[in-house]
């Protein structure tokens, strides 16, 4: 585990998957990240690359070749090289190799950076096309936060607060984790939405078209304790359905799962990104406690 602190907050990041495993108040030691208890969900904050979500049928086609990949891609299962960036930052790098090319036909350099300032950690994503042809990809975050925060009631005591006041229009997700051609509207109460036992049935809340850019978790005392800021065009919010696991994930995405009726090729996936040879994609989001 690679540790970093600025005296106000402290983080721990594993080189395996470049995964943020811990975010604590440096003074009190209070933990804000989910524990990764496999009884409910065995991860904490996986990096989603080079796809977000699932392929329809578990596979895709590109230039006549068929490729298979599990949900959310392979980055979370790979070992990254770590490099400190000054006193308050650390960067993790993954490069394409024979194993990645067997399931994903592009050369790339992926860098995940974590930078601390005051009570905020900024998560930076950099994708470089190191190949000779145009590449296609998606990237996203999946940070899971304790909900409720340590020792403060139950998950259903908590609420979500958004930087919009009226409603959310969420794309419905099928039981097999594909995007349906229908939507559900969630009416907000002064920008807030209660977390109920059925809110995440059958899957995540998926908000497209840049509907929200700031999402906070509110505890049972109506105090925000985690806030995520993002410019991502798609945001997912998820908790394991049918469990009492005290975790809610707030997920910025530059990509999305296939539709239930999608018949296109890899380069035609909705919300997918592309890079010309030698070009670089950069994006970031922040977590504030």
Tab-separated table of N, CA and C in Angstrom, residues 78-156:
chain	number	residue	atom	x	y	z
A	78	UNK	N	-4.679	-5.278	-13.090
A	78	UNK	CA	-3.282	-5.201	-13.500
A	78	UNK	C	-2.433	-4.462	-12.464
A	79	UNK	N	-1.137	-4.761	-12.488
A	79	UNK	CA	-0.192	-4.103	-11.595
A	79	UNK	C	0.327	-2.829	-12.264
A	80	UNK	N	0.249	-1.708	-11.558
A	80	UNK	CA	0.727	-0.427	-12.059
A	80	UNK	C	2.089	-0.102	-11.447
A	81	UNK	N	2.893	0.675	-12.161
A	81	UNK	CA	4.144	1.203	-11.613
A	81	UNK	C	3.848	2.514	-10.905
A	82	UNK	N	4.388	2.686	-9.694
A	82	UNK	CA	4.096	3.865	-8.874
A	82	UNK	C	5.268	4.835	-8.866
A	83	UNK	N	4.940	6.143	-8.850
A	83	UNK	CA	5.960	7.187	-8.782
A	83	UNK	C	5.420	8.357	-7.972
A	84	UNK	N	6.146	8.739	-6.920
A	84	UNK	CA	5.737	9.891	-6.113
A	84	UNK	C	5.848	11.175	-6.938
A	85	UNK	N	4.916	12.096	-6.729
A	85	UNK	CA	4.916	13.392	-7.398
A	85	UNK	C	4.929	14.483	-6.324
A	86	UNK	N	6.123	14.838	-5.860
A	86	UNK	CA	6.240	15.823	-4.800
A	86	UNK	C	5.753	15.265	-3.475
A	87	UNK	N	5.410	16.146	-2.549
A	87	UNK	CA	4.991	15.736	-1.219
A	87	UNK	C	3.534	15.296	-1.178
A	88	UNK	N	2.724	15.799	-2.109
A	88	UNK	CA	1.276	15.608	-2.004
A	88	UNK	C	0.675	14.840	-3.169
A	89	UNK	N	1.483	14.123	-3.939
A	89	UNK	CA	0.936	13.417	-5.088
A	89	UNK	C	1.634	12.103	-5.360
A	90	UNK	N	0.932	11.214	-6.040
A	90	UNK	CA	1.491	9.943	-6.474
A	90	UNK	C	0.797	9.541	-7.765
A	91	UNK	N	1.570	8.973	-8.701
A	91	UNK	CA	1.046	8.618	-10.016
A	91	UNK	C	1.344	7.152	-10.301
A	92	UNK	N	0.389	6.469	-10.911
A	92	UNK	CA	0.506	5.053	-11.250
A	92	UNK	C	0.370	4.899	-12.763
A	93	UNK	N	1.231	4.061	-13.355
A	93	UNK	CA	1.272	3.919	-14.812
A	93	UNK	C	1.099	2.468	-15.232
A	94	UNK	N	0.274	2.273	-16.260
A	94	UNK	CA	0.081	0.968	-16.891
A	94	UNK	C	0.255	1.150	-18.387
A	95	UNK	N	1.038	0.260	-19.017
A	95	UNK	CA	1.228	0.323	-20.462
A	95	UNK	C	0.759	-0.973	-21.107
A	96	UNK	N	0.342	-0.854	-22.353
A	96	UNK	CA	-0.131	-2.022	-23.095
A	96	UNK	C	0.990	-3.040	-23.256
A	97	UNK	N	0.606	-4.309	-23.356
A	97	UNK	CA	1.562	-5.391	-23.575
A	97	UNK	C	0.854	-6.514	-24.327
A	98	UNK	N	1.503	-7.640	-24.457
A	98	UNK	CA	0.910	-8.748	-25.213
A	98	UNK	C	-0.408	-9.199	-24.605
A	99	UNK	N	-0.490	-9.204	-23.284
A	99	UNK	CA	-1.726	-9.647	-22.633
A	99	UNK	C	-2.879	-8.692	-22.928
A	100	UNK	N	-2.632	-7.388	-22.834
A	100	UNK	CA	-3.726	-6.445	-23.109
A	100	UNK	C	-4.121	-6.485	-24.573
A	101	UNK	N	-3.135	-6.632	-25.469
A	101	UNK	CA	-3.455	-6.641	-26.902
A	101	UNK	C	-4.265	-7.855	-27.314
A	102	UNK	N	-4.237	-8.909	-26.513
A	102	UNK	CA	-5.027	-10.096	-26.852
A	102	UNK	C	-6.519	-9.864	-26.659
A	103	UNK	N	-6.887	-8.853	-25.845
A	103	UNK	CA	-8.310	-8.565	-25.608
A	103	UNK	C	-8.700	-7.155	-26.022
A	104	UNK	N	-7.683	-6.322	-26.333
A	104	UNK	CA	-7.924	-4.907	-26.634
A	104	UNK	C	-6.855	-4.469	-27.637
A	105	UNK	N	-7.221	-4.192	-28.886
A	105	UNK	CA	-6.236	-4.096	-29.973
A	105	UNK	C	-5.543	-2.747	-30.123
A	106	UNK	N	-5.240	-2.069	-29.015
A	106	UNK	CA	-4.625	-0.752	-29.105
A	106	UNK	C	-3.453	-0.652	-28.133
A	107	UNK	N	-2.457	0.160	-28.525
A	107	UNK	CA	-1.335	0.459	-27.641
A	107	UNK	C	-1.635	1.752	-26.885
A	108	UNK	N	-1.328	1.754	-25.603
A	108	UNK	CA	-1.705	2.891	-24.760
A	108	UNK	C	-0.761	3.025	-23.580
A	109	UNK	N	-0.804	4.196	-22.972
A	109	UNK	CA	-0.212	4.424	-21.650
A	109	UNK	C	-1.305	5.052	-20.787
A	110	UNK	N	-1.637	4.391	-19.679
A	110	UNK	CA	-2.673	4.858	-18.762
A	110	UNK	C	-2.013	5.308	-17.470
A	111	UNK	N	-2.288	6.537	-17.052
A	111	UNK	CA	-1.756	7.045	-15.790
A	111	UNK	C	-2.898	7.499	-14.884
A	112	UNK	N	-2.814	7.084	-13.630
A	112	UNK	CA	-3.790	7.446	-12.606
A	112	UNK	C	-3.053	8.204	-11.514
A	113	UNK	N	-3.416	9.465	-11.310
A	113	UNK	CA	-2.747	10.283	-10.304
A	113	UNK	C	-3.667	10.629	-9.148
A	114	UNK	N	-3.095	10.705	-7.958
A	114	UNK	CA	-3.825	11.116	-6.753
A	114	UNK	C	-3.065	12.281	-6.126
A	115	UNK	N	-3.752	13.407	-5.935
A	115	UNK	CA	-3.113	14.627	-5.448
A	115	UNK	C	-3.951	15.231	-4.315
A	116	UNK	N	-3.302	15.576	-3.218
A	116	UNK	CA	-3.993	16.067	-2.027
A	116	UNK	C	-3.879	17.584	-1.916
A	117	UNK	N	-4.979	18.223	-1.555
A	117	UNK	CA	-4.987	19.653	-1.254
A	117	UNK	C	-6.077	19.924	-0.235
A	118	UNK	N	-5.666	20.465	0.923
A	118	UNK	CA	-6.611	20.688	2.008
A	118	UNK	C	-7.345	19.369	2.332
A	119	UNK	N	-8.675	19.336	2.210
A	119	UNK	CA	-9.436	18.121	2.526
A	119	UNK	C	-9.970	17.445	1.256
A	120	UNK	N	-9.252	17.645	0.159
A	120	UNK	CA	-9.683	17.122	-1.136
A	120	UNK	C	-8.592	16.265	-1.759
A	121	UNK	N	-8.987	15.148	-2.346
A	121	UNK	CA	-8.092	14.362	-3.191
A	121	UNK	C	-8.588	14.491	-4.627
A	122	UNK	N	-7.677	14.895	-5.500
A	122	UNK	CA	-7.986	14.991	-6.926
A	122	UNK	C	-7.469	13.738	-7.617
A	123	UNK	N	-8.362	13.063	-8.338
A	123	UNK	CA	-8.014	11.850	-9.073
A	123	UNK	C	-7.884	12.232	-10.545
A	124	UNK	N	-6.686	12.058	-11.107
A	124	UNK	CA	-6.431	12.437	-12.493
A	124	UNK	C	-6.249	11.197	-13.360
A	125	UNK	N	-6.877	11.216	-14.515
A	125	UNK	CA	-6.724	10.148	-15.505
A	125	UNK	C	-6.044	10.714	-16.745
A	126	UNK	N	-5.019	10.037	-17.219
A	126	UNK	CA	-4.361	10.403	-18.474
A	126	UNK	C	-4.258	9.154	-19.336
A	127	UNK	N	-4.788	9.235	-20.546
A	127	UNK	CA	-4.711	8.132	-21.502
A	127	UNK	C	-3.959	8.637	-22.722
A	128	UNK	N	-2.870	7.974	-23.068
A	128	UNK	CA	-2.083	8.344	-24.246
A	128	UNK	C	-2.146	7.226	-25.274
A	129	UNK	N	-2.416	7.580	-26.510
A	129	UNK	CA	-2.396	6.621	-27.613
A	129	UNK	C	-0.954	6.483	-28.083
A	130	UNK	N	-0.303	5.389	-27.724
A	130	UNK	CA	1.090	5.160	-28.105
A	130	UNK	C	1.208	4.338	-29.376
A	131	UNK	N	0.075	4.047	-30.011
A	131	UNK	CA	0.077	3.278	-31.245
A	131	UNK	C	0.096	4.162	-32.479
A	132	UNK	N	-0.100	3.528	-33.638
A	132	UNK	CA	-0.036	4.214	-34.925
A	132	UNK	C	-1.405	4.426	-35.545
A	133	UNK	N	-2.457	3.998	-34.871
A	133	UNK	CA	-3.802	4.149	-35.411
A	133	UNK	C	-4.719	4.748	-34.350
A	134	UNK	N	-5.862	5.220	-34.798
A	134	UNK	CA	-6.844	5.780	-33.880
A	134	UNK	C	-7.284	4.722	-32.882
A	135	UNK	N	-7.379	5.088	-31.613
A	135	UNK	CA	-7.804	4.136	-30.592
A	135	UNK	C	-9.132	4.575	-29.990
A	136	UNK	N	-9.857	3.588	-29.493
A	136	UNK	CA	-11.163	3.808	-28.878
A	136	UNK	C	-11.130	3.232	-27.467
A	137	UNK	N	-11.781	3.923	-26.538
A	137	UNK	CA	-11.739	3.483	-25.145
A	137	UNK	C	-12.843	4.178	-24.366
A	138	UNK	N	-13.073	3.692	-23.168
A	138	UNK	CA	-13.861	4.378	-22.147
A	138	UNK	C	-13.062	4.342	-20.855
A	139	UNK	N	-13.365	5.268	-19.955
A	139	UNK	CA	-12.689	5.282	-18.662
A	139	UNK	C	-13.661	5.804	-17.616
A	140	UNK	N	-13.526	5.297	-16.398
A	140	UNK	CA	-14.416	5.743	-15.336
A	140	UNK	C	-13.863	5.414	-13.965
A	141	UNK	N	-14.472	6.018	-12.966
A	141	UNK	CA	-14.152	5.722	-11.576
A	141	UNK	C	-15.316	5.010	-10.912
A	142	UNK	N	-15.019	4.314	-9.821
A	142	UNK	CA	-16.047	3.528	-9.118
A	142	UNK	C	-15.788	3.597	-7.613
A	143	UNK	N	-15.517	4.804	-7.057
A	143	UNK	CA	-15.183	4.877	-5.630
A	143	UNK	C	-16.382	4.559	-4.745
A	144	UNK	N	-16.156	3.656	-3.799
A	144	UNK	CA	-17.198	3.264	-2.861
A	144	UNK	C	-16.968	3.897	-1.499
A	145	UNK	N	-17.994	4.540	-0.976
A	145	UNK	CA	-17.885	5.255	0.296
A	145	UNK	C	-18.753	4.595	1.366
A	146	UNK	N	-18.275	4.650	2.593
A	146	UNK	CA	-19.075	4.146	3.702
A	146	UNK	C	-20.390	4.914	3.788
A	147	UNK	N	-21.469	4.174	3.879
A	147	UNK	CA	-22.799	4.789	3.988
A	147	UNK	C	-23.676	3.857	4.814
A	148	UNK	N	-23.917	4.206	6.072
A	148	UNK	CA	-23.603	5.484	6.706
A	148	UNK	C	-22.125	5.595	7.071
A	149	UNK	N	-21.661	6.831	7.397
A	149	UNK	CA	-20.305	6.956	7.917
A	149	UNK	C	-20.188	6.196	9.231
A	150	UNK	N	-18.964	5.954	9.643
A	150	UNK	CA	-18.693	5.075	10.781
A	150	UNK	C	-19.589	5.367	11.984
A	151	UNK	N	-20.385	4.365	12.378
A	151	UNK	CA	-21.160	4.444	13.603
A	151	UNK	C	-22.278	5.455	13.628
A	152	UNK	N	-22.845	5.787	12.448
A	152	UNK	CA	-23.872	6.831	12.417
A	152	UNK	C	-25.168	6.321	11.801
A	153	UNK	N	-25.775	5.313	12.347
A	153	UNK	CA	-27.089	4.866	11.898
A	153	UNK	C	-27.035	3.856	10.777
A	154	UNK	N	-28.014	3.923	9.856
A	154	UNK	CA	-28.114	2.962	8.763
A	154	UNK	C	-28.045	3.683	7.418
A	155	UNK	N	-27.870	2.894	6.353
A	155	UNK	CA	-27.769	3.471	5.014
A	155	UNK	C	-29.013	4.264	4.650
A	156	UNK	N	-30.177	3.777	5.051
A	156	UNK	CA	-31.421	4.457	4.682
A	156	UNK	C	-31.678	5.725	5.502
